[in-house]
mmCIF file of C-alpha atoms in Angstrom:
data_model
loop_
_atom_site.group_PDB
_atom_site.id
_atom_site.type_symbol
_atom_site.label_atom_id
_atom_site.label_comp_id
_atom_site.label_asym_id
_atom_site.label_seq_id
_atom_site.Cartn_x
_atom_site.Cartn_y
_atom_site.Cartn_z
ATOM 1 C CA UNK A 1 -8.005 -7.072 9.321
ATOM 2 C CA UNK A 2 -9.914 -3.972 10.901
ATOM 3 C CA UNK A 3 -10.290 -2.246 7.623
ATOM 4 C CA UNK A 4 -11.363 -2.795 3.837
ATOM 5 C CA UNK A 5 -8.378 -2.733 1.362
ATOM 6 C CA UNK A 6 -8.934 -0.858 -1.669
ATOM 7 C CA UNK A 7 -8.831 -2.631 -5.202
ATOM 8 C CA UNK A 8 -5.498 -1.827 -6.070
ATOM 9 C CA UNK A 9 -4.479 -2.760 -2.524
ATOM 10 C CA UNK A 10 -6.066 -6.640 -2.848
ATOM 11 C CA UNK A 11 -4.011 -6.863 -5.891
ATOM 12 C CA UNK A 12 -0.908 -5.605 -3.748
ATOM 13 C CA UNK A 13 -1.553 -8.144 -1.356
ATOM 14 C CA UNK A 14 -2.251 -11.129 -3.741
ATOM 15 C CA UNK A 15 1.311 -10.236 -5.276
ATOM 16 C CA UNK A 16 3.344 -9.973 -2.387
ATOM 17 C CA UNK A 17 1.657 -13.417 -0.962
ATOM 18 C CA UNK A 18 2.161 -14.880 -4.026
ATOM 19 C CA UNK A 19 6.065 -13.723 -4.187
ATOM 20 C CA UNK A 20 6.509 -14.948 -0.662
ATOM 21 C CA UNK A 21 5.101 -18.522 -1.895
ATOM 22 C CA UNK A 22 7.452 -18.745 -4.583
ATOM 23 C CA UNK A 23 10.431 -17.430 -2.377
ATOM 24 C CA UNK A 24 11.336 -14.308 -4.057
ATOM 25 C CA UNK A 25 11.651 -10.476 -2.326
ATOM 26 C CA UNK A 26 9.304 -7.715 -3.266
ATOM 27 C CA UNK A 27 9.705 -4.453 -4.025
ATOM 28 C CA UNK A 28 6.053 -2.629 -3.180
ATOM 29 C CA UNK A 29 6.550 0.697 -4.850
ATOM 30 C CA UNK A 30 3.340 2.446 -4.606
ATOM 31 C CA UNK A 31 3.229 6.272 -4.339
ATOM 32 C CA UNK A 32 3.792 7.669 -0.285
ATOM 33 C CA UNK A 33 -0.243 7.788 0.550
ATOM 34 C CA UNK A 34 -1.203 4.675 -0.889
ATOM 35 C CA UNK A 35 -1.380 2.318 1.989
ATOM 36 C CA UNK A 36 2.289 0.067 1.713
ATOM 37 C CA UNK A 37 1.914 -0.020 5.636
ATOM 38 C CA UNK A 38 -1.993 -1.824 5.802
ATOM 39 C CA UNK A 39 -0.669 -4.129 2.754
ATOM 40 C CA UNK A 40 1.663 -5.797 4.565
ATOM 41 C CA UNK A 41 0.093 -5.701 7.831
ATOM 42 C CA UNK A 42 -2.739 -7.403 5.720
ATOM 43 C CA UNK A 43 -0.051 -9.776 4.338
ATOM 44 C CA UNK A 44 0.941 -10.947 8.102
ATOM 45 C CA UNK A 45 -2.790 -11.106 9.403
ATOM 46 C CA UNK A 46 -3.302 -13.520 6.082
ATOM 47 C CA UNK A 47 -0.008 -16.001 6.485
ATOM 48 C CA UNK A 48 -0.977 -16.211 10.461
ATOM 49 C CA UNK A 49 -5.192 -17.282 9.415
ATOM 50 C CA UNK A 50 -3.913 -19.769 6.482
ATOM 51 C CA UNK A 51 -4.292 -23.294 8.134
ATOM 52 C CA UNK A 52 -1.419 -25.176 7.529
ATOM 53 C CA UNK A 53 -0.793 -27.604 4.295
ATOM 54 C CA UNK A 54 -2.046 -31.488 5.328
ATOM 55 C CA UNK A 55 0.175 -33.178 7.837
ATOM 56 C CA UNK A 56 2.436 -29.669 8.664
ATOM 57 C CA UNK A 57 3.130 -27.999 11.683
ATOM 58 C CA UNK A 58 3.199 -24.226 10.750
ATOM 59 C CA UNK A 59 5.056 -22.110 13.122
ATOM 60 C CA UNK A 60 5.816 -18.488 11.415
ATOM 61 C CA UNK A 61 8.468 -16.822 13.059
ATOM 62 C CA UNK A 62 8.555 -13.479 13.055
ATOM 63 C CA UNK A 63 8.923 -10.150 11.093
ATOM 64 C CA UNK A 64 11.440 -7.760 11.370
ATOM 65 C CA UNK A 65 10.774 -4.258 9.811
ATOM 66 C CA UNK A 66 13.285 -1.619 9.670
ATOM 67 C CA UNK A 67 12.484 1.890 9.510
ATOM 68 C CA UNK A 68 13.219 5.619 9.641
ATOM 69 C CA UNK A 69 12.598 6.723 13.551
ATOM 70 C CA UNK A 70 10.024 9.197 12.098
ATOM 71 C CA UNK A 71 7.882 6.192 11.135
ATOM 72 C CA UNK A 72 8.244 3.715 14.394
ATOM 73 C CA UNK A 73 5.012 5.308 15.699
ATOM 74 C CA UNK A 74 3.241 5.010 13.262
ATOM 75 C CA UNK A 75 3.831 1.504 12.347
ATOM 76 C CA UNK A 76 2.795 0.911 16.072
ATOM 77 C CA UNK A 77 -0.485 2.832 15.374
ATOM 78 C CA UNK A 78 -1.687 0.894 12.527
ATOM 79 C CA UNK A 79 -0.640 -2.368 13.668
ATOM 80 C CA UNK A 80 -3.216 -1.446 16.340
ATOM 81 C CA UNK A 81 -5.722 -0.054 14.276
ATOM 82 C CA UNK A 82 -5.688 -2.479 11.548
ATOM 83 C CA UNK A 83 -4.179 -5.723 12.921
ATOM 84 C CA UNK A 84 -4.971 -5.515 16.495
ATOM 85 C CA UNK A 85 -4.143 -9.228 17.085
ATOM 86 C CA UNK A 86 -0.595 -9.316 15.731
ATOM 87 C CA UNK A 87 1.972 -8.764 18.884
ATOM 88 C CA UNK A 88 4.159 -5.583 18.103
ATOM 89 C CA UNK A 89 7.649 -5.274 19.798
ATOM 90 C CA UNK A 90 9.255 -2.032 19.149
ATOM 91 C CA UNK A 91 12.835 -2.365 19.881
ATOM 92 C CA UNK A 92 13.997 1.377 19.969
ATOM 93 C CA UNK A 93 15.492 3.842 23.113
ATOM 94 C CA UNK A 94 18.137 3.079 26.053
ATOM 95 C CA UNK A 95 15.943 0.682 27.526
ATOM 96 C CA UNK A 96 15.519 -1.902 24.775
ATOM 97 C CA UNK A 97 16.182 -5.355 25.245
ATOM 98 C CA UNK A 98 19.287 -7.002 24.645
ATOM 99 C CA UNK A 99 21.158 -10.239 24.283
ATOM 100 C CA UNK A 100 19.006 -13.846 25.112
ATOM 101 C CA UNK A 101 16.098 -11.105 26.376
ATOM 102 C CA UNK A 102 15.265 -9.535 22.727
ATOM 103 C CA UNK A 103 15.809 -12.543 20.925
ATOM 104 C CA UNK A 104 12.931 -14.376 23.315
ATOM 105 C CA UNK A 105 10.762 -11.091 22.987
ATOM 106 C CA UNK A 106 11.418 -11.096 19.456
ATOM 107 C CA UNK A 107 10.024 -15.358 18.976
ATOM 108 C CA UNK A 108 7.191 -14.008 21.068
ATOM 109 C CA UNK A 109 6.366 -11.323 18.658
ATOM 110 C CA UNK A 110 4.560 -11.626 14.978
ATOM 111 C CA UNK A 111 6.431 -8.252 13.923
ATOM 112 C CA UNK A 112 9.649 -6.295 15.561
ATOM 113 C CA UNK A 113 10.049 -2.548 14.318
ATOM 114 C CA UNK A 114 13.371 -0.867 14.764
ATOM 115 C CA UNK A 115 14.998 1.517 12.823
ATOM 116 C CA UNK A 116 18.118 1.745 10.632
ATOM 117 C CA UNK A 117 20.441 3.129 12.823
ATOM 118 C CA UNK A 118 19.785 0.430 15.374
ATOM 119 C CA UNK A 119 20.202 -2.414 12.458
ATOM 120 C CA UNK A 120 23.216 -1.149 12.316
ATOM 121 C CA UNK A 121 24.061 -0.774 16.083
ATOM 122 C CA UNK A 122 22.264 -4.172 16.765
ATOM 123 C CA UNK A 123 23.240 -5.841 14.036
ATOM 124 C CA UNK A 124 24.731 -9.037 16.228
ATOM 125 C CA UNK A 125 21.550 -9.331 18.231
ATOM 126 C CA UNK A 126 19.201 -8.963 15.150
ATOM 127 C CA UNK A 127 20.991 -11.629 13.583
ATOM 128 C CA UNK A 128 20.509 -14.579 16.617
ATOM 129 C CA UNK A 129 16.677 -14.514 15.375
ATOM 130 C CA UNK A 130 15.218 -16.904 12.611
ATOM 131 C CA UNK A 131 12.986 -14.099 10.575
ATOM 132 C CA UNK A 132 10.561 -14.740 8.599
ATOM 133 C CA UNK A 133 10.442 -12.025 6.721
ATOM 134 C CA UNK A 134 12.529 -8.488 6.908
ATOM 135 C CA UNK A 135 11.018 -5.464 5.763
ATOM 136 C CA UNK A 136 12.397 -2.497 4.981
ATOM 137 C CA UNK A 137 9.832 0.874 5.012
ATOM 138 C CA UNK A 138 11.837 3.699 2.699
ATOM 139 C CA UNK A 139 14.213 0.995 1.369
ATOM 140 C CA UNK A 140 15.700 4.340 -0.346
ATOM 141 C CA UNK A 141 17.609 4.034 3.287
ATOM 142 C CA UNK A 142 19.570 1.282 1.596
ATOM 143 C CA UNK A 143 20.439 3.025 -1.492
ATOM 144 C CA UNK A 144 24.515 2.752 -1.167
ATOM 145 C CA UNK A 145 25.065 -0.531 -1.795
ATOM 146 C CA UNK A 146 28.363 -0.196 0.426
ATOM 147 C CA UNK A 147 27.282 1.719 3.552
ATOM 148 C CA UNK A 148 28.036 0.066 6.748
ATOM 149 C CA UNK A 149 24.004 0.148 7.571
ATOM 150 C CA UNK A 150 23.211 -1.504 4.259
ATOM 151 C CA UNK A 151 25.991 -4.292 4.463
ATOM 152 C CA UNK A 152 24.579 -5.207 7.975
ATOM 153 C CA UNK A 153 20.896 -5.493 6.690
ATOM 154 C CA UNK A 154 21.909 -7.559 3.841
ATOM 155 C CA UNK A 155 23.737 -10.077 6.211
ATOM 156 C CA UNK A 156 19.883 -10.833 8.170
ATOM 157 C CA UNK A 157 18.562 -13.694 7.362
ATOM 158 C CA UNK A 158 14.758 -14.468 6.879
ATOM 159 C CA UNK A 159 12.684 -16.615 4.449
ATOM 160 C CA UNK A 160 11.269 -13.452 2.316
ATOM 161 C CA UNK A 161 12.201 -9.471 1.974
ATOM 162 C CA UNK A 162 10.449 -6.915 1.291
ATOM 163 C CA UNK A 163 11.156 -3.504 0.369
ATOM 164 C CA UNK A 164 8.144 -0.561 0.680
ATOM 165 C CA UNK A 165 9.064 2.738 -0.763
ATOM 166 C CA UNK A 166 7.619 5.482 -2.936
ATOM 167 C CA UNK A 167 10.850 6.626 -4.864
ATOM 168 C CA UNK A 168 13.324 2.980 -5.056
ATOM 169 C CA UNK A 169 15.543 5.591 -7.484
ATOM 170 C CA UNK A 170 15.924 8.797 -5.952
ATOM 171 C CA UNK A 171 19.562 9.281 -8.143
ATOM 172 C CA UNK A 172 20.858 6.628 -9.790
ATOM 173 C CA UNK A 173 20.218 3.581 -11.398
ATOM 174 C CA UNK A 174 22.056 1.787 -9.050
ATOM 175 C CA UNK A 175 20.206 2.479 -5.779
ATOM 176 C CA UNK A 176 17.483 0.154 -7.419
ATOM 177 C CA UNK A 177 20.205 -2.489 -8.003
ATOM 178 C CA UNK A 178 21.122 -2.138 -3.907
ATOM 179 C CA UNK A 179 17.734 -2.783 -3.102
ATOM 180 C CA UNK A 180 17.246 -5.465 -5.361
ATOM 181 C CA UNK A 181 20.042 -6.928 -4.329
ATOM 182 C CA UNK A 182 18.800 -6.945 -0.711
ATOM 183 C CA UNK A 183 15.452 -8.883 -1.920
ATOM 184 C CA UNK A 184 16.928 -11.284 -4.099
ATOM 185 C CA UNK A 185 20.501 -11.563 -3.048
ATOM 186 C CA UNK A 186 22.834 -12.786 -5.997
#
């Protein structure tokens, strides 16, 4: 990690590794400015330098993170800044990869950005890959619990969820429910 986390943001980490261990989603709801995006790029650089247990091959497939377009950039940015050795795929634009192609650039990849429209669009594609972990960066996006997009993000499967956003209840009680049910289905 290219970078010193703040105090608040080791704590951050610790949790979020320490909810992935256990096998339950996290909701990282720290105020917009407060570094979400170098936690978890923290929390990949860590899994990927952990040797494996005794007597385990440790392959970690990759992370999916969905996001507004505004955002794809910058997620690219910091990966490079921060995390310069995690391979970034951004799977966005006419020219993206489809069928047997994105799902081997995807298993090449330690984290795949896209956005929620594509999710949606993609949905069949995105869900031929073994994640290890989808994120989702203004989880608000997800807030109807019976939108199209958010029904086709739910049905992804990966070993852990997260959820980064600064407001998880922008209306109603129940947008907090639709992203909780996305981290911890049932």
């Amino acid at each position: 990690f290219a970078g010193k986390l703040r105090p608040y943001q080791e704590r951050g980490l610790a949790w979020l590794a320490f909810l992935s261990s256990v096998g339950l989603g996290a909701c990282l709801a720290d105020d917009m400015g407060l570094g979400k995006t170098i936690q978890l790029l923290a929390l990949l650089l860590a899994e990927r330098e952990r040797p494996p247990a005794p007597g385990r091959c440790r392959k970690l497939g990759p992370t999916l993170l969905i996001c507004p377009m505004s955002v794809a950039g910058n997620w690219e940015r910091e990966a490079e800044r921060f995390a310069a050795d995690l391979r970034v795929y951004v799977h966005h634009g006419p020219e993206r990869l489809r069928g047997p192609a994105f799902a081997r650039a995807a298993r090449a990849t330690d984290l795949v950005v896209t956005t929620y429209a594509l999710a949606l669009r993609d949905r069949d594609a995105l869900a031929k890959v073994t994640w290890e972990r989808v994120v989702l960066d203004e989880a608000q996006n997800i807030k109807s619990i019976e939108a199209k997009q958010t029904r086709a993000i739910r049905t992804l499967k990966a070993r852990h969820r997260v959820a980064l956003t600064g407001t998880p209840v922008e209306n109603r009680l129940s947008e907090l429910h639709s992203i909780m049910d996305f981290l911890n289905p049932g």
